DNA sequence: GCGTCCATGTAAATGGTTACATGATTAT
DNA sequence: ATAATCATGTAACCATTTACATGGACGC
């Protein structure tokens, strides 16, 4: 699914502006499996409009800038349905931080710890944040997707808490870890 | 970490050809968090060589085509160490299949089931495959990364087996699901 | 005979991010 | 004052994938 189909998908849930589409993709229950920037949303909407897959109207608001609210057209719905018949592409999980740790011997023990703690902390924060969001109004399918994302975070946090110590059980840096200052 | 630094990382584990680097990235313990094609490996090695970060020699073999075996240089090691001091980029998890299911109401119940079963089966296969691979010779850090990948697969399979049914608890297709033929 | 594995490389196309450009309102 | 939120859009840049190009050995 490219940006165009993704935007179309969000529009099946209700009319929205480009700005709102991005917000939904970042804050909604599918946030765990996507990341998208304005630089791809706005051109995507422009193309969809040119192809007749969406319509739009301008909505002026007191104070805030006017927004272009997009609506999916019947042709748009058909195009999306068609796209969903194609086999989905395989998932990709990319992790820079795990690659760093994978080649951990090239870092000092201090740096390694820093990378690990930052990574774990990031997932802890995500876990805490998302378990606090209320998606009870969402459809079962959308809750399913969201909850699967949360389960992945939980699995990662659990695993790192249980097994992270192995990353530090070899020779420590000379002196570097006696200096416990620096961060927080 | 771009392809260049990734190749450099693999070369810290031992000399290798472009072909072997790809194999390691696909079959080694870091496979879960990367995907790379020849189209990015060969140009990357060319650039690394031009920058003096790797050396190479030609190795002829009986029968098989000759291969270019690359070695990391001291400058290469330094460049990689430098790269590991930069903050790692945030992870990305992208899933087409989950996006399909997220917008599941646009598919027939049959298609939805097909997508779900295919997705689950794919992760089951991955889980089974990777739990059968022996990485006891790898370093603790590399086993850590591999095992974390496996844990994610396990969490996904468990969650889908436990909760997947919710994707099918609404109105079934008219007729379509009484025809149980088709696949397998 | 056919498919797979080994082995390297280029070129075109794709798709996306980052930075730039603009600008009002509201909250600190 | 300053930052954040709302709001749209373009252009340059970047990285990667896909397809093309070539070819021998080995197993079925």
Short mmCIF file of C-alpha atoms (C1' of nucleotides) in Angstrom, two decimals:
data_model
loop_
_atom_site.label_atom_id
_atom_site.label_comp_id
_atom_site.label_asym_id
_atom_site.label_seq_id
_atom_site.Cartn_x
_atom_site.Cartn_y
_atom_site.Cartn_z
CA UNK A 1 0.00 0.00 0.00
CA UNK A 2 1.51 3.26 -1.06
CA UNK A 3 0.62 6.67 0.39
CA UNK A 4 -2.24 7.11 -2.04
CA UNK A 5 -4.08 3.98 -0.98
CA UNK A 6 -3.33 4.71 2.67
CA UNK A 7 -4.94 8.15 2.39
CA UNK A 8 -7.88 6.60 0.62
CA UNK A 9 -8.19 4.08 3.44
CA UNK A 10 -8.30 6.78 6.08
CA UNK A 11 -10.95 8.63 4.07
CA UNK A 12 -13.22 5.56 4.22
CA UNK A 13 -13.47 6.28 7.95
CA UNK A 14 -14.69 9.82 7.35
CA UNK A 15 -13.86 13.04 5.53
CA UNK A 16 -10.58 14.62 6.48
CA UNK A 17 -7.94 17.14 5.48
CA UNK A 18 -4.33 16.21 4.74
CA UNK A 19 -3.37 17.46 8.15
CA UNK A 20 -6.01 15.32 9.83
CA UNK A 21 -5.02 12.25 7.84
CA UNK A 22 -1.50 12.56 9.13
CA UNK A 23 -2.77 13.00 12.65
CA UNK A 24 -4.90 9.88 12.41
CA UNK A 25 -2.00 7.88 11.04
CA UNK A 26 0.15 9.05 13.94
CA UNK A 27 -2.35 8.92 16.77
CA UNK A 28 -4.86 6.33 15.62
CA UNK A 29 -4.83 2.58 16.19
CA UNK A 30 -2.74 1.88 13.10
CA UNK A 31 0.11 4.17 14.16
CA UNK A 32 2.36 1.22 15.05
CA UNK A 33 2.61 0.06 11.49
CA UNK A 34 3.09 3.28 9.56
CA UNK A 35 4.94 6.53 9.36
CA UNK A 36 4.19 9.17 6.81
CA UNK A 37 5.16 12.77 6.19
CA UNK A 38 3.35 15.77 4.69
CA UNK A 39 5.72 15.56 1.76
CA UNK A 40 4.00 12.38 0.68
CA UNK A 41 0.44 13.07 1.85
CA UNK A 42 -0.19 16.32 0.00
CA UNK A 43 1.10 15.12 -3.38
CA UNK A 44 -0.86 11.87 -2.87
CA UNK A 45 -4.09 13.79 -2.30
CA UNK A 46 -3.38 15.94 -5.34
CA UNK A 47 -2.99 12.88 -7.53
CA UNK A 48 -6.07 11.16 -6.07
CA UNK A 49 -8.06 14.29 -6.82
CA UNK A 50 -6.77 14.43 -10.39
CA UNK A 51 -7.78 10.79 -10.85
CA UNK A 52 -11.27 11.44 -9.50
CA UNK A 53 -10.80 9.11 -6.54
CA UNK A 54 -11.46 11.90 -4.06
CA UNK A 55 -13.38 15.19 -4.02
CA UNK A 56 -12.64 18.14 -1.79
CA UNK A 57 -14.17 21.31 -0.44
CA UNK A 58 -12.65 24.24 1.34
CA UNK A 59 -13.69 24.78 4.94
CA UNK A 60 -12.97 28.13 6.51
CA UNK A 61 -12.57 28.29 10.24
CA UNK A 62 -12.47 31.21 12.67
CA UNK A 63 -8.85 31.96 13.38
CA UNK A 64 -7.17 28.83 12.03
CA UNK A 65 -6.23 28.62 8.37
CA UNK A 66 -8.79 27.26 5.95
CA UNK A 67 -8.56 23.52 5.28
CA UNK A 68 -9.27 21.33 2.29
CA UNK A 69 -11.56 18.56 3.39
CA UNK A 70 -11.37 15.46 1.21
CA UNK A 71 -14.12 12.91 0.58
CA UNK A 72 -13.64 9.54 -1.06
CA UNK A 73 -15.67 9.06 -4.27
CA UNK A 74 -17.35 5.81 -5.40
CA UNK A 75 -14.50 5.39 -7.89
CA UNK A 76 -12.08 5.84 -5.00
CA UNK A 77 -13.77 3.12 -3.00
CA UNK A 78 -13.60 0.80 -5.98
CA UNK A 79 -9.90 1.55 -6.50
CA UNK A 80 -9.18 0.77 -2.87
CA UNK A 81 -11.18 -2.45 -2.97
CA UNK A 82 -9.19 -3.45 -6.01
CA UNK A 83 -5.92 -2.73 -4.26
CA UNK A 84 -6.95 -5.01 -1.39
CA UNK A 85 -7.27 -7.92 -3.80
CA UNK A 86 -3.56 -7.79 -4.60
CA UNK A 87 -1.35 -9.84 -2.30
CA UNK A 88 -0.06 -7.68 0.56
CA UNK A 89 3.68 -7.09 0.60
CA UNK A 90 5.67 -8.79 3.31
CA UNK A 91 6.19 -6.86 6.52
CA UNK A 92 9.41 -5.04 7.19
CA UNK A 93 10.79 -4.43 10.66
CA UNK A 94 13.88 -2.25 10.68
CA UNK A 95 15.85 -1.43 13.76
CA UNK A 96 18.88 0.77 13.81
CA UNK A 97 19.34 0.43 17.55
CA UNK A 98 19.37 -3.38 17.40
CA UNK A 99 21.89 -3.20 14.59
CA UNK A 100 24.06 -1.04 16.83
CA UNK A 101 23.81 -3.60 19.61
CA UNK A 102 24.42 -6.41 17.15
CA UNK A 103 27.79 -4.87 16.37
CA UNK A 104 28.16 -3.94 20.01
CA UNK A 105 31.85 -4.77 20.37
CA UNK A 106 32.62 -1.65 18.36
CA UNK A 107 31.09 0.56 21.04
CA UNK A 108 32.39 1.29 24.52
CA UNK A 109 30.47 -0.42 27.32
CA UNK A 110 29.15 2.98 28.31
CA UNK A 111 27.83 3.74 24.86
CA UNK A 112 26.37 0.27 24.58
CA UNK A 113 24.49 0.75 27.83
CA UNK A 114 23.30 4.16 26.66
CA UNK A 115 21.95 2.75 23.39
CA UNK A 116 20.28 -0.16 25.15
CA UNK A 117 18.70 1.93 27.90
CA UNK A 118 17.48 4.52 25.44
CA UNK A 119 15.97 1.87 23.24
CA UNK A 120 14.27 0.06 26.12
CA UNK A 121 13.06 3.33 27.59
CA UNK A 122 11.57 4.30 24.23
CA UNK A 123 9.56 1.08 24.09
CA UNK A 124 8.51 1.37 27.73
CA UNK A 125 7.21 4.86 27.01
CA UNK A 126 5.38 3.69 23.92
CA UNK A 127 3.84 0.80 25.85
CA UNK A 128 2.69 3.07 28.62
CA UNK A 129 1.38 5.70 26.23
CA UNK A 130 -0.63 3.31 24.08
CA UNK A 131 -2.10 1.26 26.90
CA UNK A 132 -3.51 4.55 28.16
CA UNK A 133 -5.31 5.42 24.92
CA UNK A 134 -8.96 4.54 24.69
CA UNK A 135 -9.97 2.87 21.44
CA UNK A 136 -13.21 1.32 22.65
CA UNK A 137 -15.14 3.20 19.98
CA UNK A 138 -13.07 1.66 17.19
CA UNK A 139 -14.18 -1.43 15.24
CA UNK A 140 -13.00 -4.87 16.37
CA UNK A 141 -10.64 -5.08 13.40
CA UNK A 142 -9.06 -1.76 14.19
CA UNK A 143 -8.74 -2.65 17.86
CA UNK A 144 -7.18 -5.94 16.83
CA UNK A 145 -4.50 -4.15 14.84
CA UNK A 146 -3.83 -1.70 17.62
CA UNK A 147 -3.67 -4.35 20.31
CA UNK A 148 -1.28 -6.41 18.22
CA UNK A 149 1.01 -3.41 18.05
CA UNK A 150 0.86 -3.05 21.81
CA UNK A 151 1.58 -6.75 22.29
CA UNK A 152 4.72 -6.40 20.22
CA UNK A 153 5.89 -3.53 22.40
CA UNK A 154 5.14 -5.57 25.50
CA UNK A 155 7.05 -8.56 24.17
CA UNK A 156 10.03 -6.36 23.39
CA UNK A 157 10.07 -4.70 26.80
CA UNK A 158 9.69 -8.04 28.58
CA UNK A 159 12.44 -9.63 26.56
CA UNK A 160 14.83 -6.76 27.04
CA UNK A 161 14.21 -6.61 30.77
CA UNK A 162 14.76 -10.35 31.08
CA UNK A 163 17.71 -10.76 28.79
CA UNK A 164 19.33 -7.37 28.33
CA UNK A 165 22.00 -8.11 30.91
CA UNK A 166 23.85 -10.41 28.51
CA UNK A 167 24.90 -7.35 26.52
CA UNK A 168 27.08 -6.20 29.40
CA UNK A 169 28.60 -9.36 30.78
CA UNK A 170 31.96 -9.08 29.08
CA UNK A 171 34.89 -6.84 29.94
CA UNK A 172 33.74 -3.34 30.95
CA UNK A 173 35.44 -0.19 29.70
CA UNK A 174 38.56 0.85 31.56
CA UNK A 175 37.47 3.63 33.95
CA UNK A 176 34.57 4.68 31.82
CA UNK A 177 31.93 2.94 33.90
CA UNK A 178 33.24 4.18 37.23
CA UNK A 179 32.24 7.64 36.11
CA UNK A 180 28.53 7.40 36.66
CA UNK A 181 27.78 11.03 35.89
CA UNK A 182 26.77 12.29 32.48
CA UNK A 183 23.17 11.42 31.88
CA UNK A 184 20.36 12.03 34.38
CA UNK B 1 22.57 2.83 9.28
CA UNK B 2 22.60 2.83 5.53
CA UNK B 3 23.73 -0.04 3.32
CA UNK B 4 27.34 1.10 3.45
CA UNK B 5 27.61 0.92 7.21
CA UNK B 6 25.66 -2.35 7.26
CA UNK B 7 28.12 -3.95 4.85
CA UNK B 8 30.98 -2.61 6.94
CA UNK B 9 29.39 -4.13 10.01
CA UNK B 10 29.14 -7.56 8.42
CA UNK B 11 32.77 -7.31 7.35
CA UNK B 12 33.82 -6.83 11.00
CA UNK B 13 32.72 -10.44 11.49
CA UNK B 14 35.02 -11.70 8.74
CA UNK B 15 35.95 -11.17 5.12
CA UNK B 16 33.16 -11.72 2.63
CA UNK B 17 31.98 -11.14 -0.92
CA UNK B 18 28.90 -9.10 -1.79
CA UNK B 19 27.00 -12.30 -2.33
CA UNK B 20 28.02 -13.63 1.07
CA UNK B 21 27.11 -10.38 2.79
CA UNK B 22 23.60 -10.63 1.41
CA UNK B 23 23.38 -14.24 2.51
CA UNK B 24 24.45 -13.36 6.03
CA UNK B 25 21.95 -10.54 6.22
CA UNK B 26 19.22 -12.94 5.10
CA UNK B 27 20.17 -16.04 7.01
CA UNK B 28 22.09 -14.71 9.97
CA UNK B 29 20.77 -13.67 13.38
CA UNK B 30 20.05 -10.11 12.28
CA UNK B 31 17.79 -11.15 9.42
CA UNK B 32 14.64 -10.09 11.31
CA UNK B 33 15.57 -6.45 11.26
CA UNK B 34 16.86 -5.95 7.74
CA UNK B 35 16.27 -6.58 4.10
CA UNK B 36 18.72 -5.67 1.41
CA UNK B 37 19.11 -6.33 -2.28
CA UNK B 38 22.12 -6.74 -4.56
CA UNK B 39 21.23 -3.45 -6.15
CA UNK B 40 22.27 -1.68 -2.98
CA UNK B 41 25.07 -3.97 -1.81
CA UNK B 42 27.29 -3.86 -4.87
CA UNK B 43 27.21 -0.07 -5.27
CA UNK B 44 27.80 0.27 -1.52
CA UNK B 45 30.90 -1.92 -1.69
CA UNK B 46 32.14 0.04 -4.67
CA UNK B 47 31.84 3.30 -2.77
CA UNK B 48 33.43 1.88 0.38
CA UNK B 49 36.35 0.69 -1.71
CA UNK B 50 36.76 4.11 -3.35
CA UNK B 51 36.79 5.70 0.10
CA UNK B 52 39.45 3.30 1.36
CA UNK B 53 37.15 1.80 3.99
CA UNK B 54 37.49 -1.69 2.51
CA UNK B 55 40.06 -3.60 0.45
CA UNK B 56 39.34 -6.50 -1.80
CA UNK B 57 41.00 -9.41 -3.57
CA UNK B 58 39.76 -11.72 -6.28
CA UNK B 59 39.35 -15.35 -5.30
CA UNK B 60 39.04 -17.86 -8.08
CA UNK B 61 37.22 -21.09 -7.37
CA UNK B 62 37.00 -24.37 -9.28
CA UNK B 63 33.75 -24.34 -11.21
CA UNK B 64 31.99 -21.40 -9.56
CA UNK B 65 32.56 -17.84 -10.78
CA UNK B 66 35.39 -15.89 -9.20
CA UNK B 67 34.41 -13.73 -6.25
CA UNK B 68 35.63 -10.42 -4.87
CA UNK B 69 36.39 -10.89 -1.21
CA UNK B 70 36.24 -7.69 0.81
CA UNK B 71 38.16 -6.88 3.99
CA UNK B 72 37.49 -3.96 6.29
CA UNK B 73 40.43 -1.55 6.66
CA UNK B 74 41.43 0.27 9.87
CA UNK B 75 39.86 3.41 8.40
CA UNK B 76 36.70 1.40 7.81
CA UNK B 77 36.59 0.28 11.42
CA UNK B 78 37.01 3.86 12.55
CA UNK B 79 34.25 5.06 10.24
CA UNK B 80 31.88 2.42 11.60
CA UNK B 81 32.75 3.23 15.21
CA UNK B 82 32.02 6.87 14.43
CA UNK B 83 28.67 5.96 12.93
CA UNK B 84 27.74 4.09 16.12
CA UNK B 85 28.19 7.27 18.14
CA UNK B 86 25.35 8.96 16.28
CA UNK B 87 21.90 8.41 17.78
CA UNK B 88 20.21 5.41 16.14
CA UNK B 89 17.15 6.22 14.10
CA UNK B 90 13.80 5.12 15.48
CA UNK B 91 12.57 1.68 14.45
CA UNK B 92 10.03 1.25 11.70
CA UNK B 93 7.56 -1.62 11.54
CA UNK B 94 5.51 -1.63 8.38
CA UNK B 95 2.75 -4.06 7.67
CA UNK B 96 0.73 -4.15 4.52
CA UNK B 97 -1.30 -7.14 5.65
CA UNK B 98 -2.34 -5.46 8.90
CA UNK B 99 -3.32 -2.38 6.94
CA UNK B 100 -5.52 -4.60 4.79
CA UNK B 101 -7.16 -6.04 7.88
CA UNK B 102 -7.50 -2.60 9.40
CA UNK B 103 -9.64 -1.60 6.44
CA UNK B 104 -11.19 -5.04 6.46
CA UNK B 105 -14.77 -3.98 5.77
CA UNK B 106 -13.73 -3.26 2.19
CA UNK B 107 -12.89 -6.92 1.62
CA UNK B 108 -15.25 -9.88 1.38
CA UNK B 109 -15.22 -12.16 4.42
CA UNK B 110 -13.52 -14.77 2.27
CA UNK B 111 -10.74 -12.45 1.23
CA UNK B 112 -10.33 -11.22 4.78
CA UNK B 113 -9.91 -14.76 6.00
CA UNK B 114 -7.43 -15.45 3.23
CA UNK B 115 -5.32 -12.43 4.12
CA UNK B 116 -5.43 -13.26 7.82
CA UNK B 117 -4.61 -16.93 7.40
CA UNK B 118 -1.80 -16.19 4.98
CA UNK B 119 -0.34 -13.63 7.32
CA UNK B 120 -0.57 -15.88 10.37
CA UNK B 121 0.81 -18.83 8.43
CA UNK B 122 3.75 -16.73 7.30
CA UNK B 123 4.65 -15.87 10.88
CA UNK B 124 4.12 -19.44 12.04
CA UNK B 125 6.53 -20.60 9.35
CA UNK B 126 9.06 -17.96 10.31
CA UNK B 127 8.79 -18.90 13.97
CA UNK B 128 9.28 -22.56 13.21
CA UNK B 129 12.12 -21.91 10.83
CA UNK B 130 14.09 -19.64 13.14
CA UNK B 131 13.62 -21.68 16.29
CA UNK B 132 15.24 -24.51 14.36
CA UNK B 133 18.39 -22.56 13.48
CA UNK B 134 21.40 -23.04 15.68
CA UNK B 135 23.15 -19.80 16.66
CA UNK B 136 25.02 -21.16 19.67
CA UNK B 137 28.32 -20.12 18.12
CA UNK B 138 27.26 -16.50 17.85
CA UNK B 139 28.13 -13.88 20.46
CA UNK B 140 25.68 -13.13 23.29
CA UNK B 141 24.79 -9.79 21.70
CA UNK B 142 24.04 -11.39 18.37
CA UNK B 143 21.99 -14.13 20.00
CA UNK B 144 20.15 -11.45 21.94
CA UNK B 145 19.15 -9.69 18.76
CA UNK B 146 18.11 -12.92 17.08
CA UNK B 147 16.11 -14.13 20.06
CA UNK B 148 14.33 -10.81 20.30
CA UNK B 149 13.27 -11.23 16.68
CA UNK B 150 11.94 -14.69 17.46
CA UNK B 151 10.08 -13.39 20.51
CA UNK B 152 8.32 -10.85 18.34
CA UNK B 153 7.21 -13.58 15.95
CA UNK B 154 6.00 -15.65 18.87
CA UNK B 155 4.05 -12.74 20.33
CA UNK B 156 2.42 -12.12 16.96
CA UNK B 157 1.45 -15.75 16.43
CA UNK B 158 0.10 -16.05 19.98
CA UNK B 159 -1.91 -12.87 19.68
CA UNK B 160 -3.36 -13.78 16.30
CA UNK B 161 -4.31 -17.27 17.46
CA UNK B 162 -5.97 -15.87 20.57
CA UNK B 163 -7.70 -12.87 19.07
CA UNK B 164 -7.96 -13.37 15.32
CA UNK B 165 -11.53 -14.58 15.57
CA UNK B 166 -12.79 -11.03 16.14
CA UNK B 167 -12.02 -10.24 12.52
CA UNK B 168 -14.79 -12.58 11.40
CA UNK B 169 -17.55 -12.07 13.89
CA UNK B 170 -19.70 -9.78 11.81
CA UNK B 171 -21.97 -10.63 8.88
CA UNK B 172 -20.41 -13.23 6.57
CA UNK B 173 -20.46 -12.91 2.79
CA UNK B 174 -23.63 -14.07 1.11
CA UNK B 175 -22.85 -17.58 -0.20
CA UNK B 176 -19.17 -16.94 -0.47
CA UNK B 177 -18.27 -18.73 2.72
CA UNK B 178 -20.36 -21.81 2.03
CA UNK B 179 -18.00 -22.50 -0.86
CA UNK B 180 -15.08 -23.87 1.07
CA UNK B 181 -13.05 -24.93 -1.97
CA UNK B 182 -10.51 -22.72 -3.61
CA UNK B 183 -7.29 -22.90 -1.64
CA UNK B 184 -5.55 -26.11 -0.51
"C1'" DG C 1 15.88 -30.07 -20.20
"C1'" DC C 2 14.88 -27.13 -16.04
"C1'" DG C 3 15.53 -24.92 -11.96
"C1'" DT C 4 18.59 -23.45 -8.46
"C1'" DC C 5 22.81 -21.79 -6.65
"C1'" DC C 6 26.77 -19.33 -7.42
"C1'" DA C 7 28.55 -14.59 -8.79
"C1'" DT C 8 28.79 -9.48 -10.23
"C1'" DG C 9 27.20 -5.44 -11.85
"C1'" DT C 10 24.31 -1.31 -14.08
"C1'" DA C 11 20.32 1.64 -15.13
"C1'" DA C 12 15.86 3.13 -14.72
"C1'" DA C 13 12.14 3.89 -11.95
"C1'" DT C 14 10.03 4.41 -7.54
"C1'" DG C 15 8.93 6.33 -3.55
"C1'" DG C 16 9.82 8.76 0.18
"C1'" DT C 17 12.06 12.22 3.45
"C1'" DT C 18 13.92 16.79 4.46
"C1'" DA C 19 14.09 21.32 3.94
"C1'" DC C 20 12.10 25.35 2.37
"C1'" DA C 21 8.29 28.77 2.04
"C1'" DT C 22 4.29 31.09 4.38
"C1'" DG C 23 1.42 32.62 8.08
"C1'" DA C 24 -2.25 33.14 11.83
"C1'" DT C 25 -3.62 31.87 16.64
"C1'" DT C 26 -3.13 30.31 21.22
"C1'" DA C 27 -0.79 29.04 25.25
"C1'" DT C 28 3.38 29.65 28.37
"C1'" DA D 1 8.93 36.78 23.56
"C1'" DT D 2 8.59 31.93 22.26
"C1'" DA D 3 6.95 27.73 21.19
"C1'" DA D 4 3.41 24.85 19.66
"C1'" DT D 5 -0.64 23.85 16.88
"C1'" DC D 6 -3.06 24.45 12.83
"C1'" DA D 7 -2.70 24.41 7.74
"C1'" DT D 8 -0.88 23.68 2.75
"C1'" DG D 9 2.31 22.98 -0.60
"C1'" DT D 10 6.88 22.45 -3.57
"C1'" DA D 11 11.56 21.03 -4.78
"C1'" DA D 12 15.75 18.95 -4.08
"C1'" DC D 13 17.69 15.03 -2.52
"C1'" DC D 14 18.26 10.31 -1.13
"C1'" DA D 15 18.05 5.43 -0.94
"C1'" DT D 16 16.34 1.45 -2.49
"C1'" DT D 17 14.05 -1.81 -5.39
"C1'" DT D 18 13.32 -3.93 -9.87
"C1'" DA D 19 14.66 -5.24 -14.07
"C1'" DC D 20 18.13 -6.14 -17.16
"C1'" DA D 21 22.56 -8.37 -18.60
"C1'" DT D 22 25.65 -12.53 -18.36
"C1'" DG D 23 27.11 -17.20 -17.52
"C1'" DG D 24 28.89 -21.77 -15.62
"C1'" DA D 25 28.01 -25.90 -12.50
"C1'" DC D 26 25.12 -29.20 -10.32
"C1'" DG D 27 21.19 -31.89 -9.15
"C1'" DC D 28 16.70 -33.84 -10.59
#
